[in-house]
PDB file of C-alpha atoms in Angstrom:
ATOM      1  CA  MET A   1      25.070-131.719 -76.106  1.00  0.00           C
ATOM      2  CA  LYS A   2      27.471-128.759 -75.892  1.00  0.00           C
ATOM      3  CA  ARG A   3      26.700-127.774 -79.498  1.00  0.00           C
ATOM      4  CA  ALA A   4      22.982-127.557 -78.688  1.00  0.00           C
ATOM      5  CA  CYS A   5      23.650-125.117 -75.838  1.00  0.00           C
ATOM      6  CA  ILE A   6      25.543-122.583 -77.975  1.00  0.00           C
ATOM      7  CA  PRO A   7      22.529-121.341 -79.998  1.00  0.00           C
ATOM      8  CA  VAL A   8      20.455-121.087 -76.815  1.00  0.00           C
ATOM      9  CA  LEU A   9      23.231-119.131 -75.101  1.00  0.00           C
ATOM     10  CA  VAL A  10      23.612-116.777 -78.083  1.00  0.00           C
ATOM     11  CA  LEU A  11      19.842-116.221 -78.152  1.00  0.00           C
ATOM     12  CA  MET A  12      19.778-115.446 -74.411  1.00  0.00           C
ATOM     13  CA  ILE A  13      22.645-112.960 -74.705  1.00  0.00           C
ATOM     14  CA  ALA A  14      20.940-111.258 -77.671  1.00  0.00           C
ATOM     15  CA  ALA A  15      17.680-110.988 -75.705  1.00  0.00           C
ATOM     16  CA  ILE A  16      19.449-109.492 -72.680  1.00  0.00           C
ATOM     17  CA  LEU A  17      21.308-106.956 -74.831  1.00  0.00           C
ATOM     18  CA  THR A  18      18.126-106.007 -76.704  1.00  0.00           C
ATOM     19  CA  PHE A  19      16.149-105.535 -73.490  1.00  0.00           C
ATOM     20  CA  GLY A  20      19.006-103.509 -72.000  1.00  0.00           C
ATOM     21  CA  TYR A  21      19.132-101.249 -75.034  1.00  0.00           C
ATOM     22  CA  LEU A  22      15.365-100.716 -74.990  1.00  0.00           C
ATOM     23  CA  GLU A  23      15.492 -99.792 -71.303  1.00  0.00           C
ATOM     24  CA  ILE A  24      18.364 -97.290 -71.451  1.00  0.00           C
ATOM     25  CA  ARG A  25      17.555 -95.342 -74.618  1.00  0.00           C
ATOM     26  CA  SER A  26      16.251 -91.883 -73.914  1.00  0.00           C
ATOM     27  CA  THR A  27      12.587 -90.991 -74.024  1.00  0.00           C
ATOM     28  CA  GLU A  28      11.674 -88.311 -76.556  1.00  0.00           C
ATOM     29  CA  ILE A  29       8.640 -86.101 -76.041  1.00  0.00           C
ATOM     30  CA  VAL A  30       6.998 -85.652 -79.434  1.00  0.00           C
ATOM     31  CA  ASN A  31       4.028 -83.479 -78.486  1.00  0.00           C
ATOM     32  CA  VAL A  32       1.997 -82.229 -75.538  1.00  0.00           C
ATOM     33  CA  ASP A  33      -1.671 -81.313 -75.930  1.00  0.00           C
ATOM     34  CA  GLN A  34      -4.163 -80.162 -73.296  1.00  0.00           C
ATOM     35  CA  ASN A  35      -7.925 -80.319 -73.192  1.00  0.00           C
ATOM     36  CA  GLY A  36     -10.223 -79.854 -70.261  1.00  0.00           C
ATOM     37  CA  HIS A  37      -8.510 -81.160 -67.170  1.00  0.00           C
ATOM     38  CA  THR A  38      -6.051 -83.518 -68.842  1.00  0.00           C
ATOM     39  CA  ALA A  39      -2.756 -83.310 -70.653  1.00  0.00           C
ATOM     40  CA  GLN A  40      -1.796 -85.785 -73.357  1.00  0.00           C
ATOM     41  CA  ILE A  41       1.946 -86.345 -73.571  1.00  0.00           C
ATOM     42  CA  ILE A  42       3.067 -88.161 -76.693  1.00  0.00           C
ATOM     43  CA  VAL A  43       6.412 -89.951 -76.378  1.00  0.00           C
ATOM     44  CA  ASP A  44       8.805 -92.214 -78.180  1.00  0.00           C
ATOM     45  CA  HIS A  45      10.771 -94.836 -76.265  1.00  0.00           C
ATOM     46  CA  LEU A  46       9.246 -94.841 -72.785  1.00  0.00           C
ATOM     47  CA  PRO A  47      10.944 -97.526 -70.641  1.00  0.00           C
ATOM     48  CA  TRP A  48       9.292-100.941 -70.602  1.00  0.00           C
ATOM     49  CA  THR A  49       9.152-101.730 -66.911  1.00  0.00           C
ATOM     50  CA  ASP A  50       6.587-100.206 -64.596  1.00  0.00           C
ATOM     51  CA  SER A  51       9.187 -99.007 -62.102  1.00  0.00           C
ATOM     52  CA  ARG A  52      11.252 -97.309 -64.807  1.00  0.00           C
ATOM     53  CA  ARG A  53       8.163 -95.613 -66.280  1.00  0.00           C
ATOM     54  CA  ILE A  54       7.225 -94.213 -62.875  1.00  0.00           C
ATOM     55  CA  ALA A  55      10.828 -93.171 -62.238  1.00  0.00           C
ATOM     56  CA  TRP A  56      10.908 -91.429 -65.630  1.00  0.00           C
ATOM     57  CA  TRP A  57       7.780 -89.425 -64.742  1.00  0.00           C
ATOM     58  CA  GLU A  58       9.134 -88.482 -61.323  1.00  0.00           C
ATOM     59  CA  ALA A  59      12.439 -87.348 -62.818  1.00  0.00           C
ATOM     60  CA  ASN A  60      10.900 -85.376 -65.689  1.00  0.00           C
ATOM     61  CA  SER A  61       7.413 -84.204 -64.695  1.00  0.00           C
ATOM     62  CA  ALA A  62       8.404 -80.778 -63.334  1.00  0.00           C
ATOM     63  CA  LYS A  63      10.458 -80.043 -66.446  1.00  0.00           C
ATOM     64  CA  ILE A  64       7.659 -81.216 -68.769  1.00  0.00           C
ATOM     65  CA  ILE A  65       4.989 -79.199 -66.940  1.00  0.00           C
ATOM     66  CA  SER A  66       7.168 -76.089 -67.068  1.00  0.00           C
ATOM     67  CA  LYS A  67       8.466 -76.435 -70.630  1.00  0.00           C
ATOM     68  CA  TYR A  68       5.067 -77.154 -72.173  1.00  0.00           C
ATOM     69  CA  ASP A  69       3.149 -74.732 -69.933  1.00  0.00           C
ATOM     70  CA  ILE A  70       0.791 -77.419 -68.675  1.00  0.00           C
ATOM     71  CA  HIS A  71      -1.928 -75.821 -66.596  1.00  0.00           C
ATOM     72  CA  PRO A  72      -1.848 -76.677 -62.898  1.00  0.00           C
ATOM     73  CA  GLU A  73      -5.562 -77.493 -62.844  1.00  0.00           C
ATOM     74  CA  ASN A  74      -4.922 -80.614 -64.926  1.00  0.00           C
ATOM     75  CA  SER A  75      -6.048 -83.574 -62.908  1.00  0.00           C
ATOM     76  CA  ALA A  76      -4.534 -86.303 -65.067  1.00  0.00           C
ATOM     77  CA  TYR A  77      -1.598 -86.829 -67.390  1.00  0.00           C
ATOM     78  CA  PHE A  78      -1.934 -89.433 -70.124  1.00  0.00           C
ATOM     79  CA  ILE A  79       1.296 -90.617 -71.701  1.00  0.00           C
ATOM     80  CA  PHE A  80       0.737 -92.157 -75.136  1.00  0.00           C
ATOM     81  CA  ALA A  81       3.103 -93.898 -77.548  1.00  0.00           C
ATOM     82  CA  PHE A  82       3.804 -91.988 -80.747  1.00  0.00           C
ATOM     83  CA  GLY A  83       3.988 -95.339 -82.503  1.00  0.00           C
ATOM     84  CA  ASP A  84       3.848 -95.087 -86.283  1.00  0.00           C
ATOM     85  CA  GLY A  85       3.281 -91.345 -86.179  1.00  0.00           C
ATOM     86  CA  TYR A  86       0.353 -89.134 -87.082  1.00  0.00           C
ATOM     87  CA  LYS A  87      -2.529 -90.574 -89.081  1.00  0.00           C
ATOM     88  CA  LYS A  88      -5.932 -89.503 -90.351  1.00  0.00           C
ATOM     89  CA  GLU A  89      -8.824 -90.063 -87.969  1.00  0.00           C
ATOM     90  CA  GLU A  90     -10.798 -92.283 -90.362  1.00  0.00           C
ATOM     91  CA  LYS A  91     -13.073 -94.751 -88.570  1.00  0.00           C
ATOM     92  CA  ALA A  92     -10.431 -96.022 -86.169  1.00  0.00           C
ATOM     93  CA  ASP A  93     -10.535 -95.147 -82.476  1.00  0.00           C
ATOM     94  CA  ARG A  94      -7.651 -92.708 -82.483  1.00  0.00           C
ATOM     95  CA  LEU A  95      -6.620 -89.781 -80.306  1.00  0.00           C
ATOM     96  CA  CYS A  96      -6.734 -86.585 -82.364  1.00  0.00           C
ATOM     97  CA  LEU A  97      -4.631 -83.694 -81.149  1.00  0.00           C
ATOM     98  CA  SER A  98      -5.889 -80.131 -81.285  1.00  0.00           C
ATOM     99  CA  ASN A  99      -2.421 -78.615 -81.745  1.00  0.00           C
ATOM    100  CA  VAL A 100      -1.587 -80.549 -84.923  1.00  0.00           C
ATOM    101  CA  PRO A 101      -3.157 -79.492 -88.237  1.00  0.00           C
ATOM    102  CA  ALA A 102      -5.884 -81.815 -89.557  1.00  0.00           C
ATOM    103  CA  PRO A 103      -6.412 -84.145 -91.291  1.00  0.00           C
ATOM    104  CA  VAL A 104      -3.242 -85.994 -90.235  1.00  0.00           C
ATOM    105  CA  ASN A 105      -3.391 -85.162 -86.521  1.00  0.00           C
ATOM    106  CA  CYS A 106      -4.276 -88.446 -84.797  1.00  0.00           C
ATOM    107  CA  ILE A 107      -2.328 -91.261 -83.167  1.00  0.00           C
ATOM    108  CA  GLU A 108      -3.258 -94.775 -82.164  1.00  0.00           C
ATOM    109  CA  LYS A 109      -4.514 -94.862 -78.563  1.00  0.00           C
ATOM    110  CA  GLU A 110      -1.651 -96.778 -76.976  1.00  0.00           C
ATOM    111  CA  THR A 111      -1.661 -95.569 -73.382  1.00  0.00           C
ATOM    112  CA  LEU A 112       1.676 -96.205 -71.702  1.00  0.00           C
ATOM    113  CA  LEU A 113       1.108 -94.465 -68.376  1.00  0.00           C
ATOM    114  CA  ILE A 114      -1.619 -92.484 -66.626  1.00  0.00           C
ATOM    115  CA  VAL A 115      -0.651 -90.210 -63.741  1.00  0.00           C
ATOM    116  CA  MET A 116      -3.427 -88.956 -61.493  1.00  0.00           C
ATOM    117  CA  PRO A 117      -2.513 -86.665 -58.583  1.00  0.00           C
ATOM    118  CA  GLU A 118      -5.078 -86.932 -55.785  1.00  0.00           C
ATOM    119  CA  ARG A 119      -6.300 -84.344 -53.293  1.00  0.00           C
ATOM    120  CA  ASN A 120      -4.762 -86.166 -50.337  1.00  0.00           C
ATOM    121  CA  GLN A 121      -1.262 -85.611 -51.778  1.00  0.00           C
ATOM    122  CA  SER A 122      -1.005 -89.155 -53.095  1.00  0.00           C
ATOM    123  CA  THR A 123      -0.584 -90.025 -56.769  1.00  0.00           C
ATOM    124  CA  LEU A 124      -1.987 -92.902 -58.794  1.00  0.00           C
ATOM    125  CA  PHE A 125       0.086 -94.433 -61.577  1.00  0.00           C
ATOM    126  CA  ILE A 126      -1.840 -96.681 -63.959  1.00  0.00           C
ATOM    127  CA  ILE A 127       0.050 -98.918 -66.360  1.00  0.00           C
ATOM    128  CA  ALA A 128      -2.068-101.340 -68.379  1.00  0.00           C
ATOM    129  CA  ASN A 129      -4.329-102.889 -65.716  1.00  0.00           C
ATOM    130  CA  ARG A 130      -1.883-102.333 -62.850  1.00  0.00           C
ATOM    131  CA  VAL A 131      -2.411 -99.527 -60.342  1.00  0.00           C
ATOM    132  CA  TYR A 132       0.293 -98.080 -58.113  1.00  0.00           C
ATOM    133  CA  ARG A 133      -0.284 -95.538 -55.350  1.00  0.00           C
ATOM    134  CA  GLN A 134       2.414 -93.171 -54.163  1.00  0.00           C
ATOM    135  CA  ASP A 135       1.696 -91.716 -50.735  1.00  0.00           C
ATOM    136  CA  LYS A 136       2.657 -88.214 -49.621  1.00  0.00           C
ATOM    137  CA  ASN A 137       5.940 -89.608 -48.250  1.00  0.00           C
ATOM    138  CA  GLY A 138       6.940 -90.968 -51.661  1.00  0.00           C
ATOM    139  CA  LYS A 139       6.392 -94.681 -50.994  1.00  0.00           C
ATOM    140  CA  ILE A 140       4.931 -96.504 -54.013  1.00  0.00           C
ATOM    141  CA  VAL A 141       2.815 -99.620 -53.494  1.00  0.00           C
ATOM    142  CA  ARG A 142       1.006-101.724 -56.075  1.00  0.00           C
ATOM    143  CA  GLU A 143      -2.688-101.985 -55.312  1.00  0.00           C
ATOM    144  CA  GLU A 144      -4.414-105.333 -55.522  1.00  0.00           C
ATOM    145  CA  GLN A 145      -7.183-105.662 -58.094  1.00  0.00           C
TER     146      GLN A 145
END
């Protein structure tokens, strides 16, 4: 019985270490593109958990907006995964960036986080089908669907 537990224990430790590594590696901003009232922020290695993604945005948004000269009239920030890199548009539903030379200027549309500041000083964070609202006092609550 003890011999059967060893592989399970090794597998659990490997999973914990892998998840820990994926959560603590730094997020790299690959590109920032603006169109209309949105900014598309392309990243590598955004944290996996919802709370860490929101915390990453809160810790880095002012620096990103300043460094990439994102216009203040933007009403939404879309954070996409860089994934396998730039590709041709072809017939796939891809996001093509205006600040990268064509024809290899598109990425797969893998939305990791949407940030939508609202007029009442609250902010919506959308991750997959989960919606979080941050009120003007900074409290974040998950909204029921």
